[in-house]
Short mmCIF file of C-alpha atoms in Angstrom, two decimals:
data_model
loop_
_atom_site.label_atom_id
_atom_site.label_comp_id
_atom_site.label_asym_id
_atom_site.label_seq_id
_atom_site.Cartn_x
_atom_site.Cartn_y
_atom_site.Cartn_z
CA ILE Z 1 24.61 -3.66 21.67
CA LEU Z 2 25.17 -1.30 18.80
CA ASN Z 3 24.36 2.31 19.63
CA VAL Z 4 24.09 5.19 17.20
CA GLU Z 5 24.10 8.61 18.79
CA GLN Z 6 23.07 11.90 17.32
CA SER Z 7 23.74 15.43 18.55
CA PRO Z 8 22.30 17.82 19.29
CA GLN Z 9 18.83 16.49 20.16
CA SER Z 10 17.23 19.61 18.86
CA LEU Z 11 18.35 22.82 17.14
CA HIS Z 12 16.63 26.13 16.60
CA VAL Z 13 18.06 28.43 13.97
CA GLN Z 14 17.14 31.54 12.02
CA GLU Z 15 16.42 31.42 8.29
CA GLY Z 16 19.67 31.81 6.38
CA ASP Z 17 21.82 30.30 9.18
CA SER Z 18 24.03 27.41 8.25
CA THR Z 19 23.98 24.44 10.64
CA ASN Z 20 25.44 21.05 11.11
CA PHE Z 21 24.77 18.07 13.29
CA THR Z 22 26.69 14.86 14.20
CA CYS Z 23 26.09 11.11 14.01
CA SER Z 24 28.40 8.89 16.00
CA PHE Z 25 28.60 5.21 15.62
CA PRO Z 26 30.71 2.09 16.38
CA SER Z 27 33.12 1.63 13.56
CA SER Z 28 33.67 -2.14 13.94
CA ASN Z 29 32.04 -4.15 11.17
CA PHE Z 30 30.41 -0.89 9.76
CA TYR Z 31 29.01 -1.22 6.30
CA ALA Z 32 26.83 1.79 5.47
CA LEU Z 33 25.32 4.96 6.93
CA HIS Z 34 22.04 6.41 5.90
CA TRP Z 35 20.62 9.90 6.55
CA TYR Z 36 16.88 10.32 6.50
CA ARG Z 37 14.78 13.46 6.73
CA TRP Z 38 11.41 13.11 8.57
CA GLU Z 39 8.98 16.00 8.26
CA THR Z 40 5.97 16.19 10.57
CA ALA Z 41 3.05 14.16 9.27
CA LYS Z 42 5.10 12.70 6.51
CA SER Z 43 7.21 9.47 6.03
CA PRO Z 44 10.99 9.53 6.52
CA GLU Z 45 12.78 10.09 3.21
CA ALA Z 46 16.36 9.09 2.40
CA LEU Z 47 18.78 11.90 1.88
CA PHE Z 48 22.08 10.04 1.57
CA VAL Z 49 23.48 6.47 1.74
CA MET Z 50 27.26 6.43 2.27
CA THR Z 51 29.63 3.49 2.62
CA LEU Z 52 33.26 4.64 1.99
CA ASN Z 53 35.58 6.42 4.42
CA GLY Z 54 35.87 10.04 3.29
CA ASP Z 55 32.65 9.96 1.27
CA GLU Z 56 31.01 13.31 0.73
CA LYS Z 57 27.61 13.69 -0.79
CA LYS Z 58 25.55 16.73 -1.64
CA LYS Z 59 21.94 17.39 -2.47
CA GLY Z 60 21.18 21.12 -3.05
CA ARG Z 61 22.00 22.93 0.11
CA ILE Z 62 22.46 19.75 2.18
CA SER Z 63 25.65 17.80 2.30
CA ALA Z 64 27.13 15.03 4.40
CA THR Z 65 30.56 13.54 5.21
CA LEU Z 66 31.63 10.19 6.54
CA ASN Z 67 34.52 9.06 8.63
CA THR Z 68 34.33 5.29 9.15
CA LYS Z 69 37.66 5.03 11.00
CA GLU Z 70 36.61 7.29 13.84
CA GLY Z 71 32.92 6.58 13.54
CA TYR Z 72 31.17 9.77 12.72
CA SER Z 73 29.22 11.54 10.06
CA TYR Z 74 28.28 15.22 9.78
CA LEU Z 75 25.21 16.61 7.98
CA TYR Z 76 25.44 20.21 6.87
CA ILE Z 77 22.61 22.54 5.78
CA LYS Z 78 23.75 25.77 4.14
CA GLY Z 79 21.43 28.78 4.38
CA SER Z 80 18.62 27.02 6.30
CA GLN Z 81 15.05 27.62 5.18
CA PRO Z 82 11.82 27.10 7.08
CA GLU Z 83 11.05 24.13 4.89
CA ASP Z 84 14.16 22.43 6.19
CA SER Z 85 12.44 22.15 9.54
CA ALA Z 86 12.27 18.31 10.24
CA THR Z 87 13.83 15.56 12.22
CA TYR Z 88 17.06 14.26 10.65
CA LEU Z 89 17.76 10.58 11.40
CA CYS Z 90 21.07 8.83 11.02
CA ALA Z 91 21.14 5.01 10.71
CA CYS Z 92 23.90 2.47 10.31
CA PHE Z 93 24.07 -0.92 8.69
CA TYR Z 94 26.55 -3.51 10.02
CA ASN Z 95 27.84 -6.63 8.39
CA GLN Z 96 26.42 -8.93 11.01
CA GLY Z 97 22.76 -7.93 10.63
CA GLY Z 98 20.13 -7.08 8.15
CA LYS Z 99 18.62 -4.08 9.94
CA LEU Z 100 19.46 -0.44 10.24
CA ILE Z 101 20.37 0.80 13.67
CA PHE Z 102 18.75 4.27 14.01
CA GLY Z 103 19.85 7.19 16.14
CA GLN Z 104 17.42 9.25 18.14
CA GLY Z 105 17.36 12.02 15.57
CA THR Z 106 18.07 15.75 15.58
CA GLU Z 107 15.00 17.95 15.50
CA LEU Z 108 15.66 21.08 13.50
CA SER Z 109 13.48 24.18 13.58
CA VAL Z 110 14.13 27.02 11.23
CA LYS Z 111 12.37 30.28 12.04
CA PRO Z 112 11.59 32.76 9.25
CA GLY Q 1 5.30 3.78 -9.06
CA ALA Q 2 3.40 3.03 -5.87
CA GLY Q 3 5.17 3.58 -2.58
CA VAL Q 4 4.76 1.73 0.72
CA SER Q 5 1.20 1.95 1.99
CA GLN Q 6 -0.11 1.36 5.45
CA SER Q 7 -3.62 1.10 6.88
CA PRO Q 8 -5.40 2.38 8.79
CA SER Q 9 -3.80 5.84 8.94
CA ASN Q 10 -5.26 6.41 12.39
CA LYS Q 11 -6.60 3.99 14.96
CA VAL Q 12 -8.10 4.76 18.29
CA THR Q 13 -8.85 1.85 20.51
CA GLU Q 14 -9.65 1.00 24.09
CA LYS Q 15 -7.25 -0.55 26.51
CA GLY Q 16 -7.35 -4.29 26.39
CA LYS Q 17 -8.52 -4.56 22.73
CA ASP Q 18 -6.54 -6.20 19.98
CA VAL Q 19 -5.41 -4.21 16.97
CA GLU Q 20 -4.09 -5.22 13.52
CA LEU Q 21 -1.98 -2.85 11.42
CA ARG Q 22 -1.32 -3.53 7.77
CA CYS Q 23 1.69 -2.73 5.53
CA ASP Q 24 1.87 -3.17 1.71
CA PRO Q 25 5.55 -2.82 0.65
CA ILE Q 26 6.77 -1.85 -2.71
CA SER Q 27 6.52 -4.64 -5.13
CA GLY Q 28 9.73 -6.66 -5.44
CA HIS Q 29 11.18 -5.49 -2.19
CA THR Q 30 12.45 -8.45 -0.29
CA ALA Q 31 13.08 -6.81 3.06
CA LEU Q 32 10.27 -5.37 5.28
CA TYR Q 33 10.66 -3.64 8.58
CA TRP Q 34 8.38 -2.43 11.34
CA TYR Q 35 9.21 0.49 13.62
CA ARG Q 36 7.43 2.62 16.15
CA GLN Q 37 7.91 6.03 17.50
CA ARG Q 38 6.35 6.91 20.78
CA LEU Q 39 5.89 10.54 21.82
CA GLY Q 40 9.18 12.27 22.47
CA GLN Q 41 11.27 9.21 21.63
CA GLY Q 42 13.35 8.05 18.68
CA LEU Q 43 12.52 5.44 16.06
CA GLU Q 44 12.40 2.00 17.67
CA PHE Q 45 12.97 -1.13 15.63
CA LEU Q 46 10.31 -3.87 16.13
CA ILE Q 47 10.70 -6.65 13.55
CA TYR Q 48 12.44 -7.35 10.21
CA PHE Q 49 11.44 -9.82 7.46
CA GLN Q 50 13.98 -10.90 4.88
CA GLY Q 51 12.56 -12.98 2.04
CA ASN Q 52 11.64 -16.47 3.29
CA SER Q 53 14.12 -16.39 6.23
CA ALA Q 54 12.99 -16.45 9.81
CA PRO Q 55 12.14 -12.92 10.92
CA ASP Q 56 14.35 -10.92 13.31
CA LYS Q 57 11.87 -10.40 16.17
CA SER Q 58 14.55 -8.96 18.51
CA GLY Q 59 12.75 -5.56 18.78
CA LEU Q 60 9.32 -6.69 19.79
CA PRO Q 61 8.65 -5.27 23.24
CA SER Q 62 6.51 -8.05 24.64
CA ASP Q 63 4.75 -11.20 23.57
CA ARG Q 64 1.60 -9.15 22.99
CA PHE Q 65 3.21 -8.06 19.74
CA SER Q 66 3.41 -10.33 16.72
CA ALA Q 67 3.86 -9.86 13.01
CA GLU Q 68 3.41 -11.92 9.85
CA ARG Q 69 4.30 -11.56 6.32
CA THR Q 70 3.14 -13.62 3.37
CA GLY Q 71 5.98 -14.23 1.01
CA GLU Q 72 7.31 -10.93 -0.18
CA SER Q 73 4.02 -9.11 0.12
CA VAL Q 74 1.73 -7.77 2.74
CA SER Q 75 2.62 -7.76 6.41
CA THR Q 76 0.39 -7.35 9.43
CA LEU Q 77 1.47 -6.30 12.89
CA THR Q 78 -0.90 -7.42 15.64
CA ILE Q 79 -0.98 -6.03 19.14
CA GLN Q 80 -3.03 -8.02 21.65
CA ARG Q 81 -4.58 -6.58 24.82
CA THR Q 82 -3.38 -3.04 23.95
CA GLN Q 83 -1.91 -0.89 26.70
CA GLN Q 84 -1.69 2.86 26.85
CA GLU Q 85 2.05 2.68 26.40
CA ASP Q 86 1.47 1.09 23.01
CA SER Q 87 0.25 4.46 21.71
CA ALA Q 88 2.70 5.43 19.01
CA VAL Q 89 3.17 5.94 15.25
CA TYR Q 90 3.87 2.62 13.69
CA LEU Q 91 6.00 2.84 10.59
CA CYS Q 92 6.62 0.18 7.96
CA ALA Q 93 9.55 0.29 5.53
CA SER Q 94 10.74 -1.88 2.68
CA ARG Q 95 14.05 -2.25 0.91
CA PRO Q 96 15.02 -3.60 -2.50
CA ARG Q 97 17.59 -6.15 -1.47
CA ALA Q 98 17.98 -7.86 1.85
CA GLY Q 99 21.48 -7.93 3.26
CA SER Q 100 22.79 -5.03 1.38
CA GLY Q 101 23.27 -1.95 3.45
CA ASP Q 102 23.68 0.48 0.60
CA ASN Q 103 20.07 0.33 -0.33
CA GLU Q 104 17.81 3.04 1.24
CA GLN Q 105 14.68 2.13 3.05
CA PHE Q 106 11.34 3.30 1.75
CA PHE Q 107 8.94 4.26 4.49
CA GLY Q 108 5.20 4.18 4.56
CA PRO Q 109 3.09 6.97 5.95
CA GLY Q 110 2.57 5.28 9.29
CA THR Q 111 -0.36 4.34 11.45
CA ARG Q 112 -1.03 6.47 14.47
CA LEU Q 113 -2.34 4.31 17.23
CA THR Q 114 -3.94 5.79 20.30
CA VAL Q 115 -4.89 3.57 23.13
CA LEU Q 116 -7.40 5.15 25.50
#
């Protein structure tokens, strides 16, 4: 059974703090990793899709890295803002299946 | 263009009743997924349709759950004899190409199901 794990489960930070969280996954037969952002009462939206070891992607104040050999990805948020408050989901795609395996998510709360 | 749509947005039902949830994927997307999130839990995979292939039903929690998809269009998720533990947000997602993990999924707004 493939298990994608995210930590921490929840995070409370002050506006302006930089933060990061982790996604760990089995590296065997790994194909791609997705990060999604899920705001309350909205649909999850894709932030990044990464496939290559050493990939780094950036969108505004948010960036992500990928290490496929050791099976982890980091998501960084620089200078957190209240509008960054959401659940951040990590999901992995493996060669042997057509579905994404989702982690439990990290719930971020940014206080003004 | 139009995104993934789901209906109804909210559904309140009594225990033991059957419910049907609908998903309209983005036109041309060959892969369609159903997930649910129960209160305080993560996103739980239910079922996956890929073109005309047999669906992956490995996530359906019991035989009270079933889903259909007509070709590459609308899908319906049916829950028979609903139980209180079925209360959750049911999300549908579609993807441009099945079998290619570098395509992001596009999620619908979800159906919030409450079983009294």
